[in-house]
């Protein structure tokens, strides 16, 4: 764990610098780019973002296993969260020819939970959905359930899908390393493990519905801590 923690930190620091300069280039702060350069930069940012996500997952796993994570409950605007996540992944989805959409109530609503944990859960689900979808769409949605006692987040895709007999195993740590079918998509098999661990941490639940070659839908239900506390 100490080795992984140090290694991840040393990899993350220079990578964040690379991403920062790439963002400056993308925004034209260091000069104008032609279309070909812009497309190359988008691919570069997509790859570096995926690498950063892998490093963050390793660090997150170390903290979970060391029991050093303490939830910090705050008010989260659900619509803002969904729109922010969509904007963060739009470029990566577009580069793969995948349409990224979102659905939520027109009426603003909020939830009290740990925003960092919730965002990490959704980051991992969206990252996986885009990674395993070569064409079609990925949709992020959110809605209140149980009279506002919980908020249900769903990430659905039209990707490669998951066989029924392996749908429980996908939440195991490093599962993908032994799954030769999906090795060409990369990753270290920690994303869904972290989704399950963080969801449990927030007293929520995660479910998956999937069919090979037709896509997958992951649903996470998180309790509203404010309502739960009153009860």
Coordinates of N, CA and C in Angstrom, one line a residue, residues 33-160:
X33 N -4.7 27.4 -32.8 CA -4.5 26.0 -33.4 C -5.3 25.8 -34.6
X34 N -4.7 25.0 -35.6 CA -5.6 24.7 -36.7 C -6.4 23.4 -36.4
X35 N -7.3 23.0 -37.2 CA -8.2 22.0 -36.9 C -7.5 20.6 -36.6
X36 N -6.5 20.3 -37.4 CA -5.8 19.1 -37.2 C -5.1 19.1 -35.8
X37 N -4.5 20.2 -35.4 CA -3.9 20.3 -34.1 C -4.9 20.2 -33.0
X38 N -6.0 20.8 -33.2 CA -7.1 20.8 -32.2 C -7.6 19.3 -32.0
X39 N -7.7 18.6 -33.1 CA -8.2 17.2 -33.0 C -7.1 16.3 -32.2
X40 N -5.8 16.5 -32.6 CA -4.8 15.8 -31.9 C -4.7 16.1 -30.4
X41 N -5.0 17.4 -30.1 CA -5.0 17.8 -28.7 C -6.1 17.1 -27.9
X42 N -7.3 17.0 -28.6 CA -8.4 16.4 -27.9 C -8.1 15.0 -27.6
X43 N -7.5 14.3 -28.5 CA -7.1 12.9 -28.3 C -6.1 12.7 -27.2
X44 N -5.2 13.7 -27.1 CA -4.2 13.7 -26.1 C -4.8 13.9 -24.7
X45 N -5.8 14.8 -24.6 CA -6.5 15.1 -23.4 C -7.3 13.9 -22.9
X46 N -7.9 13.2 -23.9 CA -8.7 12.0 -23.6 C -7.8 11.0 -23.0
X47 N -6.7 10.7 -23.5 CA -5.8 9.7 -23.0 C -5.2 10.1 -21.7
X48 N -4.8 11.3 -21.5 CA -4.2 11.7 -20.2 C -5.3 11.7 -19.1
X49 N -6.5 12.1 -19.5 CA -7.6 12.0 -18.5 C -7.9 10.6 -18.0
X50 N -7.8 9.7 -19.0 CA -8.0 8.3 -18.6 C -6.9 7.8 -17.7
X51 N -5.7 8.2 -18.0 CA -4.5 7.8 -17.2 C -4.7 8.3 -15.8
X52 N -5.1 9.6 -15.7 CA -5.3 10.2 -14.4 C -6.4 9.5 -13.6
X53 N -7.4 9.0 -14.3 CA -8.5 8.3 -13.6 C -8.0 7.0 -13.0
X54 N -7.1 6.3 -13.8 CA -6.5 5.1 -13.3 C -5.7 5.3 -12.0
X55 N -4.9 6.4 -12.0 CA -4.1 6.7 -10.8 C -5.0 7.1 -9.6
X56 N -6.0 7.9 -9.9 CA -7.0 8.2 -8.8 C -7.7 7.0 -8.2
X57 N -8.0 6.0 -9.1 CA -8.6 4.8 -8.6 C -7.7 4.0 -7.7
X58 N -6.4 4.0 -8.0 CA -5.4 3.3 -7.2 C -5.4 3.9 -5.8
X59 N -5.3 5.3 -5.8 CA -5.2 6.0 -4.6 C -6.5 5.8 -3.7
X60 N -7.6 5.8 -4.4 CA -8.9 5.7 -3.8 C -9.0 4.3 -3.1
X61 N -8.5 3.3 -3.8 CA -8.6 1.9 -3.3 C -7.7 1.8 -2.0
X62 N -6.5 2.4 -2.1 CA -5.6 2.4 -0.9 C -6.3 3.0 0.3
X63 N -7.0 4.1 0.1 CA -7.7 4.8 1.2 C -8.8 4.0 1.7
X64 N -9.6 3.4 0.8 CA -10.7 2.5 1.2 C -10.2 1.4 2.1
X65 N -9.1 0.7 1.7 CA -8.7 -0.5 2.4 C -8.0 -0.1 3.7
X66 N -7.5 1.1 3.8 CA -6.9 1.6 5.0 C -7.9 2.2 6.0
X67 N -9.2 2.3 5.5 CA -10.2 2.9 6.3 C -9.9 4.3 6.8
X68 N -9.3 5.1 5.8 CA -8.9 6.5 6.2 C -9.9 7.5 5.6
X69 N -11.0 7.0 4.9 CA -11.9 7.9 4.3 C -13.1 8.2 5.3
X70 N -13.3 9.5 5.5 CA -14.5 9.9 6.3 C -15.4 10.8 5.5
X71 N -16.7 10.4 5.4 CA -17.6 11.1 4.6 C -17.8 12.6 5.1
X72 N -17.9 13.5 4.2 CA -18.2 14.9 4.5 C -19.5 15.3 3.8
X73 N -20.5 15.4 4.6 CA -21.8 15.6 4.0 C -22.1 17.1 3.7
X74 N -22.5 17.3 2.5 CA -22.8 18.7 2.0 C -24.0 18.7 1.1
X75 N -24.6 19.8 0.9 CA -25.7 20.0 -0.1 C -25.2 19.9 -1.5
X76 N -25.8 19.1 -2.3 CA -25.3 18.9 -3.7 C -26.5 19.2 -4.6
X77 N -26.3 20.1 -5.5 CA -27.4 20.4 -6.5 C -27.2 19.4 -7.6
X78 N -28.2 18.5 -7.8 CA -28.2 17.4 -8.7 C -28.1 17.8 -10.1
X79 N -28.9 18.8 -10.6 CA -28.8 19.2 -11.9 C -27.5 19.8 -12.3
X80 N -26.9 20.6 -11.4 CA -25.5 21.1 -11.7 C -24.5 20.0 -11.8
X81 N -24.6 19.0 -10.9 CA -23.7 17.9 -11.0 C -23.7 17.2 -12.3
X82 N -25.0 16.9 -12.7 CA -25.2 16.1 -14.0 C -24.6 16.9 -15.2
X83 N -24.9 18.2 -15.2 CA -24.5 19.1 -16.3 C -23.0 19.2 -16.3
X84 N -22.4 19.3 -15.1 CA -20.9 19.4 -15.0 C -20.2 18.2 -15.5
X85 N -20.7 17.0 -15.1 CA -20.2 15.8 -15.6 C -20.3 15.6 -17.1
X86 N -21.4 16.0 -17.7 CA -21.6 15.9 -19.1 C -20.5 16.8 -19.8
X87 N -20.3 18.0 -19.4 CA -19.4 18.9 -20.0 C -17.9 18.4 -19.9
X88 N -17.6 17.7 -18.8 CA -16.3 17.1 -18.6 C -16.0 16.0 -19.6
X89 N -17.0 15.2 -20.0 CA -16.9 14.1 -20.8 C -17.3 14.3 -22.3
X90 N -17.8 15.4 -22.6 CA -18.3 15.7 -24.0 C -17.3 15.4 -25.0
X91 N -16.1 16.0 -24.8 CA -15.0 15.9 -25.8 C -14.6 14.4 -26.0
X92 N -14.4 13.7 -24.9 CA -14.0 12.3 -25.0 C -15.0 11.5 -25.8
X93 N -16.3 11.7 -25.5 CA -17.4 10.9 -26.1 C -17.4 11.3 -27.6
X94 N -17.3 12.6 -27.9 CA -17.3 13.0 -29.3 C -16.2 12.4 -30.1
X95 N -15.0 12.3 -29.5 CA -13.8 11.8 -30.2 C -14.0 10.3 -30.6
X96 N -14.9 9.6 -29.9 CA -15.2 8.2 -30.2 C -16.5 8.1 -31.1
X97 N -17.1 9.2 -31.4 CA -18.3 9.2 -32.2 C -19.5 8.7 -31.3
X98 N -19.4 8.9 -30.0 CA -20.5 8.5 -29.1 C -21.3 9.7 -28.6
X99 N -22.6 9.6 -28.7 CA -23.4 10.7 -28.2 C -23.6 10.7 -26.7
X100 N -23.2 11.7 -26.0 CA -23.4 11.8 -24.5 C -24.6 12.6 -24.2
X101 N -25.6 12.1 -23.5 CA -26.7 12.8 -23.2 C -27.0 12.8 -21.7
X102 N -27.9 13.6 -21.2 CA -28.3 13.6 -19.8 C -29.8 13.9 -19.7
X103 N -30.3 13.3 -18.6 CA -31.8 13.5 -18.3 C -31.9 13.8 -16.8
X104 N -32.7 14.8 -16.5 CA -33.0 15.1 -15.1 C -34.2 16.0 -15.0
X105 N -34.8 16.1 -13.9 CA -36.0 16.9 -13.7 C -35.7 18.4 -14.0
X106 N -36.7 19.0 -14.6 CA -36.6 20.4 -15.0 C -36.7 21.3 -13.7
X107 N -37.2 20.7 -12.6 CA -37.3 21.4 -11.3 C -36.0 21.1 -10.5
X108 N -35.3 22.1 -10.1 CA -34.1 21.9 -9.3 C -34.3 21.1 -8.1
X109 N -33.5 20.1 -7.8 CA -33.6 19.4 -6.5 C -32.2 19.1 -6.0
X110 N -32.1 18.8 -4.7 CA -30.8 18.7 -4.1 C -30.7 17.4 -3.2
X111 N -29.5 17.0 -2.9 CA -29.3 15.9 -2.0 C -28.2 16.2 -1.0
X112 N -28.3 15.8 0.2 CA -27.2 15.9 1.1 C -26.4 14.6 1.2
X113 N -25.2 14.6 0.8 CA -24.3 13.4 0.7 C -22.9 13.9 0.7
X114 N -21.9 13.0 0.5 CA -20.5 13.4 0.3 C -20.3 13.7 -1.2
X115 N -20.1 14.9 -1.6 CA -20.1 15.3 -3.0 C -18.9 14.6 -3.7
X116 N -17.7 14.5 -3.1 CA -16.5 13.9 -3.7 C -16.8 12.4 -4.0
X117 N -17.3 11.7 -3.0 CA -17.6 10.3 -3.2 C -18.6 10.1 -4.3
X118 N -19.7 10.9 -4.3 CA -20.7 10.7 -5.3 C -20.2 11.0 -6.7
X119 N -19.3 12.1 -6.8 CA -18.8 12.4 -8.1 C -17.8 11.3 -8.6
X120 N -17.0 10.7 -7.7 CA -16.1 9.7 -8.1 C -16.9 8.4 -8.6
X121 N -18.0 8.1 -7.9 CA -18.9 7.0 -8.4 C -19.3 7.3 -9.8
X122 N -19.8 8.5 -10.1 CA -20.4 8.8 -11.4 C -19.2 8.9 -12.4
X123 N -18.1 9.4 -12.0 CA -17.0 9.5 -12.9 C -16.6 8.1 -13.4
X124 N -16.5 7.2 -12.5 CA -16.1 5.8 -12.9 C -17.1 5.1 -13.8
X125 N -18.4 5.4 -13.5 CA -19.4 4.8 -14.3 C -19.5 5.4 -15.7
X126 N -19.3 6.7 -15.8 CA -19.3 7.3 -17.2 C -18.0 6.9 -17.9
X127 N -16.9 6.9 -17.2 CA -15.6 6.5 -17.9 C -15.7 5.1 -18.5
X128 N -16.3 4.2 -17.7 CA -16.5 2.8 -18.2 C -17.4 2.8 -19.4
X129 N -18.5 3.5 -19.3 CA -19.6 3.5 -20.3 C -19.0 4.0 -21.7
X130 N -18.2 5.1 -21.6 CA -17.6 5.6 -22.9 C -16.5 4.6 -23.4
X131 N -15.7 4.1 -22.5 CA -14.7 3.2 -22.8 C -15.2 1.9 -23.6
X132 N -16.3 1.4 -23.1 CA -16.8 0.1 -23.7 C -17.9 0.3 -24.7
X133 N -18.1 1.6 -25.2 CA -19.1 1.9 -26.2 C -18.3 2.4 -27.4
X134 N -18.4 1.7 -28.5 CA -17.7 2.1 -29.7 C -18.6 2.9 -30.7
X135 N -19.9 2.7 -30.5 CA -20.8 3.6 -31.3 C -22.1 3.6 -30.6
X136 N -22.9 4.6 -30.8 CA -24.2 4.7 -30.2 C -24.2 5.9 -29.2
X137 N -24.6 5.6 -27.9 CA -24.8 6.6 -27.0 C -24.5 6.2 -25.5
X138 N -24.3 7.2 -24.7 CA -24.2 7.0 -23.3 C -25.1 8.1 -22.6
X139 N -25.9 7.7 -21.7 CA -26.9 8.6 -21.1 C -26.8 8.6 -19.6
X140 N -26.6 9.8 -19.0 CA -26.5 10.0 -17.6 C -27.9 10.6 -17.1
X141 N -28.5 10.0 -16.1 CA -29.8 10.5 -15.7 C -29.9 10.5 -14.1
X142 N -30.8 11.3 -13.6 CA -30.9 11.4 -12.2 C -32.4 11.7 -11.9
X143 N -32.9 11.1 -10.8 CA -34.3 11.4 -10.4 C -34.5 11.1 -8.9
X144 N -35.5 11.8 -8.3 CA -35.8 11.5 -6.9 C -36.6 10.3 -6.8
X145 N -36.4 9.5 -5.8 CA -37.3 8.3 -5.6 C -37.7 8.3 -4.1
X146 N -38.8 7.6 -3.8 CA -39.2 7.4 -2.4 C -39.5 8.8 -1.7
X147 N -40.2 9.6 -2.5 CA -40.6 11.0 -1.9 C -39.4 11.8 -1.5
X148 N -38.3 11.7 -2.3 CA -37.1 12.4 -2.0 C -36.2 11.8 -1.0
X149 N -36.5 10.6 -0.5 CA -35.6 10.0 0.5 C -34.3 9.5 -0.2
X150 N -34.4 9.3 -1.5 CA -33.2 8.8 -2.2 C -33.1 9.5 -3.5
X151 N -31.9 9.6 -4.1 CA -31.8 10.0 -5.5 C -31.2 8.9 -6.3
X152 N -31.7 8.6 -7.4 CA -31.3 7.5 -8.3 C -30.5 8.0 -9.5
X153 N -29.3 7.6 -9.6 CA -28.4 8.0 -10.7 C -28.2 6.8 -11.6
X154 N -28.4 7.0 -12.9 CA -28.2 5.9 -13.9 C -27.3 6.3 -15.0
X155 N -26.4 5.4 -15.4 CA -25.5 5.6 -16.5 C -25.8 4.4 -17.5
X156 N -26.3 4.7 -18.6 CA -26.7 3.6 -19.6 C -25.9 3.8 -20.9
X157 N -25.6 2.7 -21.5 CA -24.8 2.8 -22.7 C -25.3 1.7 -23.7
X158 N -24.8 1.9 -25.0 CA -25.1 0.9 -26.0 C -23.9 0.1 -26.4
X159 N -23.0 -0.2 -25.4 CA -21.7 -0.8 -25.6 C -21.7 -2.3 -25.7
X160 N -20.6 -2.9 -25.3 CA -20.4 -4.3 -25.6 C -21.2 -5.2 -24.6

